[in-house]
Tab-separated table of N, CA and C and ligand atoms in Angstrom:
chain	number	residue	atom	x	y	z
Y	1	MET	N	130.699	167.326	64.546
Y	1	MET	CA	130.524	165.598	64.446
Y	1	MET	C	131.406	165.128	63.460
Y	2	GLU	N	131.854	163.834	63.486
Y	2	GLU	CA	132.737	163.161	62.805
Y	2	GLU	C	132.243	162.808	61.342
Y	3	GLN	N	133.117	162.944	60.429
Y	3	GLN	CA	133.054	162.583	59.052
Y	3	GLN	C	133.933	161.593	58.543
Y	4	THR	N	133.154	160.840	57.619
Y	4	THR	CA	134.275	159.784	57.114
Y	4	THR	C	133.915	159.820	55.710
Y	5	PHE	N	135.042	159.131	54.746
Y	5	PHE	CA	134.713	158.933	53.348
Y	5	PHE	C	134.580	157.310	53.088
Y	6	ALA	N	133.602	157.323	52.081
Y	6	ALA	CA	133.268	155.886	51.579
Y	6	ALA	C	133.137	155.960	50.304
Y	7	MET	N	133.260	154.860	49.336
Y	7	MET	CA	133.284	154.726	48.042
Y	7	MET	C	132.656	153.240	47.540
Y	8	VAL	N	131.693	153.600	46.807
Y	8	VAL	CA	130.973	152.323	46.053
Y	8	VAL	C	131.875	152.160	44.826
Y	9	LYS	N	132.636	151.138	44.939
Y	9	LYS	CA	133.638	150.765	43.917
Y	9	LYS	C	133.053	150.257	42.697
Y	10	PRO	N	133.589	150.335	41.507
Y	10	PRO	CA	133.335	150.149	40.118
Y	10	PRO	C	132.420	148.827	40.177
Y	11	GLY	N	132.889	147.736	40.686
Y	11	GLY	CA	132.073	146.492	40.452
Y	11	GLY	C	130.701	146.703	40.933
Y	12	ALA	N	130.530	147.408	42.197
Y	12	ALA	CA	129.227	147.555	42.858
Y	12	ALA	C	128.247	148.509	42.071
Y	13	VAL	N	128.890	149.402	41.296
Y	13	VAL	CA	128.113	150.082	40.625
Y	13	VAL	C	127.429	149.275	39.454
Y	14	GLN	N	128.507	148.777	38.754
Y	14	GLN	CA	127.936	147.354	37.712
Y	14	GLN	C	126.896	146.586	38.325
Y	15	ARG	N	127.342	146.054	39.385
Y	15	ARG	CA	126.282	144.977	40.092
Y	15	ARG	C	124.781	145.899	40.759
Y	16	GLU	N	124.951	147.106	40.302
Y	16	GLU	CA	123.780	147.914	40.491
Y	16	GLU	C	123.375	147.741	42.201
Y	17	LEU	N	124.572	148.095	43.004
Y	17	LEU	CA	124.411	148.049	44.343
Y	17	LEU	C	124.430	149.409	45.360
Y	18	ILE	N	124.427	150.331	44.460
Y	18	ILE	CA	124.685	151.800	44.735
Y	18	ILE	C	123.564	151.965	45.858
Y	19	GLY	N	122.289	151.864	45.661
Y	19	GLY	CA	121.176	152.232	46.446
Y	19	GLY	C	121.192	151.497	47.544
Y	20	GLU	N	121.424	150.072	47.361
Y	20	GLU	CA	121.568	149.100	48.572
Y	20	GLU	C	122.509	149.460	49.707
Y	21	ILE	N	123.702	150.147	49.219
Y	21	ILE	CA	124.552	150.239	50.096
Y	21	ILE	C	124.495	151.689	50.913
Y	22	ILE	N	124.027	152.695	49.976
Y	22	ILE	CA	123.443	153.963	50.513
Y	22	ILE	C	122.387	153.996	51.435
Y	23	THR	N	121.409	153.010	51.102
Y	23	THR	CA	120.490	152.699	51.876
Y	23	THR	C	120.765	152.235	53.147
Y	24	ARG	N	121.834	151.296	53.372
Y	24	ARG	CA	122.221	150.802	54.774
Y	24	ARG	C	122.714	151.958	55.480
Y	25	PHE	N	123.303	152.852	55.021
Y	25	PHE	CA	123.944	154.311	55.948
Y	25	PHE	C	122.825	155.089	56.385
Y	26	GLU	N	121.859	155.137	55.150
Y	26	GLU	CA	120.763	156.313	55.864
Y	26	GLU	C	119.674	155.398	56.872
Y	27	LYS	N	119.589	153.984	56.501
Y	27	LYS	CA	118.606	153.433	57.660
Y	27	LYS	C	119.541	153.532	59.012
Y	28	LYS	N	121.015	153.573	59.079
Y	28	LYS	CA	121.559	153.585	60.329
Y	28	LYS	C	121.534	154.952	60.988
Y	29	GLY	N	120.922	155.748	60.218
Y	29	GLY	CA	121.058	157.116	60.745
Y	29	GLY	C	122.077	158.056	60.276
Y	30	ILE	N	123.252	157.471	59.656
Y	30	ILE	CA	124.204	158.323	59.230
Y	30	ILE	C	123.748	159.329	58.043
Y	31	LYS	N	124.483	160.632	58.216
Y	31	LYS	CA	123.892	161.613	57.224
Y	31	LYS	C	125.117	161.608	55.984
Y	32	LEU	N	124.164	161.850	54.760
Y	32	LEU	CA	125.163	161.827	53.577
Y	32	LEU	C	125.425	163.498	53.617
Y	33	VAL	N	126.610	163.815	53.398
Y	33	VAL	CA	126.809	165.328	53.168
Y	33	VAL	C	127.724	165.870	52.103
Y	34	GLY	N	128.068	164.646	51.511
Y	34	GLY	CA	128.740	164.834	50.040
Y	34	GLY	C	128.317	163.452	49.395
Y	35	LEU	N	128.407	163.644	47.921
Y	35	LEU	CA	127.911	162.543	47.234
Y	35	LEU	C	128.280	162.692	45.891
Y	36	LYS	N	129.199	161.917	44.911
Y	36	LYS	CA	129.306	162.028	43.562
Y	36	LYS	C	129.645	160.882	42.963
Y	37	LEU	N	128.918	160.744	41.909
Y	37	LEU	CA	129.367	159.520	40.838
Y	37	LEU	C	130.660	160.127	40.024
Y	38	MET	N	131.424	159.388	39.598
Y	38	MET	CA	132.796	160.028	38.929
Y	38	MET	C	133.624	158.976	38.374
Y	39	GLN	N	134.444	159.260	37.635
Y	39	GLN	CA	135.308	158.471	36.844
Y	39	GLN	C	136.854	158.650	37.677
Y	40	MET	N	137.470	157.921	38.278
Y	40	MET	CA	138.644	158.031	39.173
Y	40	MET	C	139.946	157.945	37.685
Y	41	SER	N	140.466	158.967	37.781
Y	41	SER	CA	141.961	159.062	37.001
Y	41	SER	C	142.948	158.166	37.555
Y	42	GLU	N	144.042	157.501	36.857
Y	42	GLU	CA	144.957	156.691	37.469
Y	42	GLU	C	145.711	157.456	38.676
Y	43	GLU	N	146.037	158.761	38.305
Y	43	GLU	CA	146.460	159.704	39.232
Y	43	GLU	C	146.005	159.629	40.547
Y	44	LEU	N	144.757	160.038	40.570
Y	44	LEU	CA	143.956	159.756	41.700
Y	44	LEU	C	143.821	158.617	42.715
Y	45	ALA	N	143.909	157.487	41.593
Y	45	ALA	CA	143.840	156.145	42.218
Y	45	ALA	C	145.085	155.860	43.007
Y	46	LYS	N	146.150	156.117	42.272
Y	46	LYS	CA	147.631	156.164	42.951
Y	46	LYS	C	147.742	157.025	44.267
Y	47	GLN	N	147.073	158.125	44.236
Y	47	GLN	CA	147.184	158.942	45.282
Y	47	GLN	C	146.359	158.524	46.606
Y	48	HIS	N	145.104	157.892	46.003
Y	48	HIS	CA	144.167	157.192	47.181
Y	48	HIS	C	144.940	156.191	47.979
Y	49	TYR	N	145.401	155.105	47.193
Y	49	TYR	CA	145.757	154.002	47.412
Y	49	TYR	C	147.470	154.206	48.006
Y	50	ALA	N	147.956	155.447	47.980
Y	50	ALA	CA	149.148	155.514	48.162
Y	50	ALA	C	150.045	154.560	49.130
Y	51	GLU	N	149.278	154.618	50.404
Y	51	GLU	CA	149.793	153.571	51.385
Y	51	GLU	C	150.297	152.247	50.608
Y	52	HIS	N	149.644	151.652	49.724
Y	52	HIS	CA	149.717	150.347	49.098
Y	52	HIS	C	150.842	150.144	47.817
Y	53	THR	N	151.505	151.271	47.717
Y	53	THR	CA	152.349	151.423	46.581
Y	53	THR	C	153.246	150.226	46.388
Y	54	GLU	N	153.650	149.868	47.377
Y	54	GLU	CA	154.573	148.789	47.439
Y	54	GLU	C	154.087	147.263	47.407
Y	55	LYS	N	152.773	147.264	47.734
Y	55	LYS	CA	152.058	145.920	47.605
Y	55	LYS	C	152.033	145.070	46.294
Y	56	PRO	N	152.066	144.086	46.178
Y	56	PRO	CA	152.013	143.216	45.067
Y	56	PRO	C	150.686	143.392	44.287
Y	57	PHE	N	149.781	143.646	44.819
Y	57	PHE	CA	148.579	144.112	44.464
Y	57	PHE	C	148.307	145.423	43.640
Y	58	PHE	N	149.294	146.417	43.934
Y	58	PHE	CA	148.933	147.450	43.748
Y	58	PHE	C	148.353	147.912	42.236
Y	59	ASP	N	149.099	147.346	41.366
Y	59	ASP	CA	148.540	147.786	39.951
Y	59	ASP	C	147.113	147.265	39.583
Y	60	GLU	N	146.896	145.952	40.048
Y	60	GLU	CA	145.627	145.320	40.206
Y	60	GLU	C	144.546	146.191	40.793
Y	61	LEU	N	144.983	146.829	42.066
Y	61	LEU	CA	144.179	147.792	42.624
Y	61	LEU	C	143.729	149.064	41.658
Y	62	VAL	N	144.670	149.581	41.272
Y	62	VAL	CA	144.705	150.881	40.620
Y	62	VAL	C	143.638	150.534	39.320
Y	63	LYS	N	143.998	149.550	38.635
Y	63	LYS	CA	143.246	149.177	37.556
Y	63	LYS	C	141.871	148.799	37.734
Y	64	GLY	N	141.314	148.015	38.979
Y	64	GLY	CA	140.266	147.869	39.277
Y	64	GLY	C	139.347	149.224	39.683
Y	65	ILE	N	140.118	150.121	40.407
Y	65	ILE	CA	139.520	150.957	41.018
Y	65	ILE	C	139.014	152.225	39.859
Y	66	THR	N	139.843	152.167	38.636
Y	66	THR	CA	139.724	153.122	37.636
Y	66	THR	C	139.128	152.089	36.379
Y	67	ALA	N	138.357	150.970	36.823
Y	67	ALA	CA	137.599	150.324	35.612
Y	67	ALA	C	136.352	150.718	35.410
Y	68	GLY	N	135.820	151.587	36.126
Y	68	GLY	CA	134.509	152.382	35.728
Y	68	GLY	C	134.153	153.257	36.829
Y	69	PRO	N	132.843	153.756	36.655
Y	69	PRO	CA	132.593	155.204	37.640
Y	69	PRO	C	132.337	154.300	38.944
Y	70	VAL	N	132.854	155.243	40.031
Y	70	VAL	CA	132.532	154.942	41.293
Y	70	VAL	C	131.388	156.085	41.885
Y	71	VAL	N	131.105	155.666	43.152
Y	71	VAL	CA	130.357	156.658	43.867
Y	71	VAL	C	130.951	157.181	45.339
Y	72	ALA	N	131.568	158.313	45.404
Y	72	ALA	CA	132.347	158.712	46.165
Y	72	ALA	C	131.329	159.356	47.443
Y	73	MET	N	131.415	159.323	48.473
Y	73	MET	CA	130.812	159.936	49.463
Y	73	MET	C	131.426	160.465	50.956
Y	74	VAL	N	130.767	161.616	51.535
Y	74	VAL	CA	131.321	162.022	52.836
Y	74	VAL	C	129.983	161.641	53.759
Y	75	LEU	N	130.392	161.000	54.637
Y	75	LEU	CA	129.071	160.701	55.515
Y	75	LEU	C	129.470	160.828	57.002
Y	76	GLU	N	128.418	161.541	57.712
Y	76	GLU	CA	128.781	162.196	59.007
Y	76	GLU	C	127.742	161.695	59.988
Y	77	GLY	N	128.171	161.642	61.345
Y	77	GLY	CA	127.616	161.142	62.605
Y	77	GLY	C	128.651	160.821	63.637
Y	78	GLU	N	127.875	160.572	64.638
Y	78	GLU	CA	128.694	159.977	65.965
Y	78	GLU	C	129.535	159.065	65.807
Y	79	ASN	N	131.006	158.805	65.704
Y	79	ASN	CA	131.638	157.637	65.686
Y	79	ASN	C	131.400	156.967	64.286
Y	80	VAL	N	131.625	157.886	63.221
Y	80	VAL	CA	131.355	157.533	61.887
Y	80	VAL	C	132.307	156.700	61.205
Y	81	ILE	N	133.538	157.115	61.730
Y	81	ILE	CA	134.750	156.415	61.017
Y	81	ILE	C	134.762	154.849	61.268
Y	82	ASN	N	134.659	154.622	62.697
Y	82	ASN	CA	134.437	153.229	63.036
Y	82	ASN	C	133.331	152.374	62.508
Y	83	ILE	N	132.146	153.166	62.648
Y	83	ILE	CA	130.615	152.547	62.673
Y	83	ILE	C	130.617	152.055	61.222
Y	84	VAL	N	131.195	153.154	60.168
Y	84	VAL	CA	131.129	152.700	58.661
Y	84	VAL	C	132.115	151.618	58.325
Y	85	ARG	N	133.092	151.490	59.022
Y	85	ARG	CA	134.156	150.447	58.714
Y	85	ARG	C	133.762	149.108	58.946
Y	86	THR	N	132.985	149.051	60.074
Y	86	THR	CA	132.488	147.928	60.850
Y	86	THR	C	131.403	147.331	59.669
Y	87	MET	N	130.311	148.450	59.442
Y	87	MET	CA	129.343	148.072	58.319
Y	87	MET	C	129.806	147.430	57.118
Y	88	ALA	N	130.963	148.189	56.661
Y	88	ALA	CA	131.732	147.605	55.514
Y	88	ALA	C	132.181	146.088	55.681
Y	89	GLY	N	132.648	145.863	56.913
Y	89	GLY	CA	133.055	144.493	56.829
Y	89	GLY	C	134.590	144.385	56.683
Y	90	ALA	N	134.978	143.024	57.053
Y	90	ALA	CA	136.464	142.899	56.963
Y	90	ALA	C	137.005	142.704	55.656
Y	91	THR	N	138.214	143.058	55.272
Y	91	THR	CA	138.992	142.954	54.225
Y	91	THR	C	138.777	141.774	53.466
Y	92	ARG	N	139.360	140.611	54.258
Y	92	ARG	CA	139.518	139.345	53.750
Y	92	ARG	C	137.829	138.722	53.916
Y	93	PRO	N	137.335	138.311	52.607
Y	93	PRO	CA	135.928	137.865	52.354
Y	93	PRO	C	135.831	136.633	53.402
Y	94	SER	N	136.526	136.019	53.841
Y	94	SER	CA	135.998	134.823	54.700
Y	94	SER	C	135.955	135.199	56.465
Y	95	ASP	N	136.559	136.631	56.515
Y	95	ASP	CA	136.095	136.938	57.658
Y	95	ASP	C	135.092	138.191	57.900
Y	96	ALA	N	134.644	138.513	56.482
Y	96	ALA	CA	133.448	139.199	56.636
Y	96	ALA	C	132.159	138.683	56.925
Y	97	LEU	N	131.545	139.235	58.144
Y	97	LEU	CA	130.643	138.707	58.839
Y	97	LEU	C	129.072	138.984	57.781
Y	98	PRO	N	128.410	138.241	57.966
Y	98	PRO	CA	126.740	138.326	57.149
Y	98	PRO	C	126.153	139.710	57.886
Y	99	GLY	N	125.496	140.451	57.212
Y	99	GLY	CA	125.056	141.618	57.864
Y	99	GLY	C	125.982	142.977	57.593
Y	100	THR	N	127.337	142.445	57.108
Y	100	THR	CA	128.240	143.697	56.886
Y	100	THR	C	127.983	143.775	55.249
Y	101	ILE	N	128.318	144.795	54.591
Y	101	ILE	CA	128.158	144.892	53.239
Y	101	ILE	C	129.003	143.956	52.680
Y	102	ARG	N	130.291	143.713	52.982
Y	102	ARG	CA	131.124	142.671	52.256
Y	102	ARG	C	130.675	141.244	52.558
Y	103	GLY	N	130.376	140.899	54.004
Y	103	GLY	CA	129.907	139.648	54.455
Y	103	GLY	C	128.734	139.395	53.415
Y	104	ASP	N	127.855	140.330	52.850
Y	104	ASP	CA	126.521	140.150	52.074
Y	104	ASP	C	126.825	139.878	50.476
Y	105	TYR	N	127.864	140.479	50.205
Y	105	TYR	CA	128.117	140.572	48.729
Y	105	TYR	C	129.408	140.319	48.106
Y	106	VAL	N	130.401	140.042	48.903
Y	106	VAL	CA	131.739	139.719	48.453
Y	106	VAL	C	132.377	138.188	48.474
Y	107	LEU	N	133.030	137.841	47.492
Y	107	LEU	CA	133.773	136.580	47.763
Y	107	LEU	C	135.241	136.578	47.264
Y	108	ASP	N	135.415	137.801	46.811
Y	108	ASP	CA	137.165	138.044	46.157
Y	108	ASP	C	137.210	139.185	46.842
Y	109	THR	N	138.730	139.173	47.482
Y	109	THR	CA	139.054	140.390	48.124
Y	109	THR	C	139.637	141.706	47.287
Y	110	GLY	N	139.870	141.303	45.902
Y	110	GLY	CA	139.896	142.198	44.765
Y	110	GLY	C	138.516	142.865	44.340
Y	111	LYS	N	137.513	142.256	44.418
Y	111	LYS	CA	136.358	142.766	44.432
Y	111	LYS	C	135.325	143.085	45.436
Y	112	ASN	N	135.894	143.806	46.227
Y	112	ASN	CA	135.077	143.929	47.553
Y	112	ASN	C	134.115	145.412	47.727
Y	113	VAL	N	133.765	145.770	46.421
Y	113	VAL	CA	132.695	146.494	46.600
Y	113	VAL	C	132.405	147.885	47.249
Y	114	ILE	N	133.364	148.007	48.491
Y	114	ILE	CA	133.336	149.330	48.886
Y	114	ILE	C	134.608	149.802	49.912
Y	115	HIS	N	134.875	150.887	49.509
Y	115	HIS	CA	136.186	151.396	50.274
Y	115	HIS	C	135.551	152.383	51.419
Y	116	THR	N	136.261	152.157	52.577
Y	116	THR	CA	135.972	153.025	53.742
Y	116	THR	C	137.194	153.511	54.738
Y	117	SER	N	137.313	154.570	54.771
Y	117	SER	CA	138.243	155.567	55.480
Y	117	SER	C	138.736	154.431	56.917
Y	118	ASP	N	139.921	154.192	57.137
Y	118	ASP	CA	140.289	153.291	58.397
Y	118	ASP	C	140.619	154.010	59.827
Y	119	SER	N	140.963	155.141	59.441
Y	119	SER	CA	141.440	156.228	60.721
Y	119	SER	C	140.766	157.651	60.590
Y	120	LYS	N	140.801	158.557	61.610
Y	120	LYS	CA	140.542	159.926	61.507
Y	120	LYS	C	141.554	160.517	60.316
Y	121	GLU	N	142.886	160.185	60.399
Y	121	GLU	CA	143.853	160.873	59.400
Y	121	GLU	C	143.174	160.725	57.969
Y	122	SER	N	143.299	159.267	57.963
Y	122	SER	CA	142.653	158.772	56.458
Y	122	SER	C	141.397	159.569	56.159
Y	123	ALA	N	140.327	159.550	56.928
Y	123	ALA	CA	139.125	160.262	56.528
Y	123	ALA	C	139.373	161.622	55.919
Y	124	ILE	N	140.201	162.287	56.731
Y	124	ILE	CA	140.633	163.724	56.386
Y	124	ILE	C	141.328	163.722	55.040
Y	125	ARG	N	142.350	163.041	54.900
Y	125	ARG	CA	143.028	162.871	53.724
Y	125	ARG	C	142.324	162.670	52.453
Y	126	GLU	N	141.405	161.618	52.524
Y	126	GLU	CA	140.316	161.247	51.570
Y	126	GLU	C	139.337	162.167	51.257
Y	127	ILE	N	138.587	162.669	52.448
Y	127	ILE	CA	137.734	163.784	51.752
Y	127	ILE	C	138.472	164.807	51.197
Y	128	ASN	N	139.445	165.128	51.622
Y	128	ASN	CA	140.154	166.187	50.836
Y	128	ASN	C	140.547	165.963	49.386
Y	129	LEU	N	140.949	164.786	49.256
Y	129	LEU	CA	141.218	164.227	47.936
Y	129	LEU	C	140.291	164.102	46.794
Y	130	PHE	N	139.103	163.804	47.411
Y	130	PHE	CA	137.703	163.570	46.349
Y	130	PHE	C	136.943	164.794	46.548
Y	131	PHE	N	136.995	165.590	47.455
Y	131	PHE	CA	135.746	166.566	47.612
Y	131	PHE	C	136.481	167.992	47.975
Y	132	LYS	N	135.943	169.005	47.159
Y	132	LYS	CA	136.144	170.389	47.425
Y	132	LYS	C	135.281	170.708	48.676
Y	133	LYS	N	135.587	171.710	49.337
Y	133	LYS	CA	135.084	172.252	50.530
Y	133	LYS	C	133.618	172.553	50.282
Y	134	GLU	N	133.204	173.232	49.058
Y	134	GLU	CA	131.893	173.491	48.807
Y	134	GLU	C	131.092	172.384	48.258
Y	135	GLU	N	131.643	171.287	48.234
Y	135	GLU	CA	131.013	170.047	47.901
Y	135	GLU	C	130.426	169.234	49.050
Y	136	ILE	N	130.545	169.637	50.213
Y	136	ILE	CA	130.353	169.308	51.547
Y	136	ILE	C	129.426	169.919	52.098
Y	137	ILE	N	128.140	169.227	52.504
Y	137	ILE	CA	126.529	170.404	52.477
Y	137	ILE	C	126.663	170.231	53.901
Y	138	ASN	N	126.292	171.526	54.876
Y	138	ASN	CA	126.049	171.412	56.313
Y	138	ASN	C	124.686	171.813	56.259
Y	139	TYR	N	123.757	170.574	56.670
Y	139	TYR	CA	122.595	170.725	56.827
Y	139	TYR	C	122.083	169.824	58.074
Y	140	SER	N	120.785	170.177	58.456
Y	140	SER	CA	120.027	169.353	59.450
Y	140	SER	C	119.155	168.582	59.037
Y	141	LEU	N	118.881	167.403	59.596
Y	141	LEU	CA	117.757	166.407	59.230
Y	141	LEU	C	116.682	166.445	60.502
Y	142	ALA	N	115.787	166.462	59.841
Y	142	ALA	CA	114.356	166.636	60.956
Y	142	ALA	C	114.418	165.320	61.911
Y	143	THR	N	114.908	164.401	61.362
Y	143	THR	CA	115.078	162.972	62.333
Y	143	THR	C	116.205	162.950	63.358
Y	144	GLU	N	117.179	164.151	63.418
Y	144	GLU	CA	118.251	163.760	64.213
Y	144	GLU	C	117.857	163.847	65.513
Y	145	THR	N	116.841	164.588	65.986
Y	145	THR	CA	116.367	164.479	67.356
Y	145	THR	C	115.889	163.073	67.861
Y	146	TRP	N	115.384	162.227	66.879
Y	146	TRP	CA	115.079	160.853	67.005
Y	146	TRP	C	116.277	159.944	66.810
Y	147	ILE	N	117.361	160.336	66.397
Y	147	ILE	CA	118.521	159.502	66.225
Y	147	ILE	C	119.717	159.808	67.594
Y	148	TYR	N	119.849	160.807	67.994
Y	148	TYR	CA	120.733	161.145	68.872
Y	148	TYR	C	120.235	161.687	70.341
Y	149	VAL	N	120.401	161.285	71.364
Y	149	VAL	CA	120.048	161.643	72.551
Y	149	VAL	C	120.428	162.947	72.970
A	201	DAT	P1	140.365	147.804	53.367
A	201	DAT	O1	139.978	148.193	51.510
A	201	DAT	O2	139.522	147.039	53.800
A	201	DAT	O3	140.755	149.081	54.029
A	201	DAT	P2	143.171	147.494	52.536
A	201	DAT	O4	143.330	148.964	52.790
A	201	DAT	O5	144.238	146.628	53.516
A	201	DAT	O6	141.895	147.199	52.719
A	201	DAT	O7	143.555	147.356	51.071
A	201	DAT	C1	142.808	148.055	50.001
A	201	DAT	C2	142.260	147.227	48.860
A	201	DAT	O8	143.199	146.460	48.397
A	201	DAT	C3	141.467	146.090	49.621
A	201	DAT	O9	140.140	146.770	49.917
A	201	DAT	C4	141.297	145.154	48.608
A	201	DAT	C5	142.596	145.112	48.158
A	201	DAT	N1	143.552	144.082	48.634
A	201	DAT	C6	143.868	144.181	50.104
A	201	DAT	N2	144.567	143.127	50.283
A	201	DAT	C7	144.657	142.417	49.054
A	201	DAT	C8	145.285	141.133	48.957
A	201	DAT	N3	146.027	140.516	49.528
A	201	DAT	N4	145.078	140.608	47.293
A	201	DAT	C9	144.241	141.414	46.378
A	201	DAT	N5	143.915	142.360	46.991
A	201	DAT	C10	143.880	142.837	48.029
A	202	MG	MG1	142.228	150.463	53.537
């Protein structure tokens, strides 16, 4: 089964949106297989956002993601990489549709409440960056037979 990485950013923790965001994934039928509240170091932030090193907003990005605790998670389900990304909504607030997390809670690109992996390669890289193997739990949910054909 496919896995992806998602993170409730510091602003969303401060706005008390952790439950709201996780609830959306649970209601969709996506399984949480890894979950932790943590304070990211500057080093981890730079690694996580390595693809953006040369961008003009990179320093602001690192500062923002380390400004307070985040909630990191590994989510599992069919096509979960694309589905979670779609549920998060577009990067640009004016493109983020209502019903998506960003569409419902974001006005500024720099305070966009959630991170989600954008590809299979990113998902693997990010899961390994944030979670040890033993922190990812393999288990069944009784509801799975009602979620999958
Ligand atoms: P996403 O988080 O949708 O994958 P991204 O990978 O292009 O978006 O950028 C990472 C984060 O950087 C994004 O969540 C918010 C910030 N960001 C992106 N573009 C920005 C911009 N033009 N100005 C300020 N921050 C930006
Ligand atoms: Mg991205």
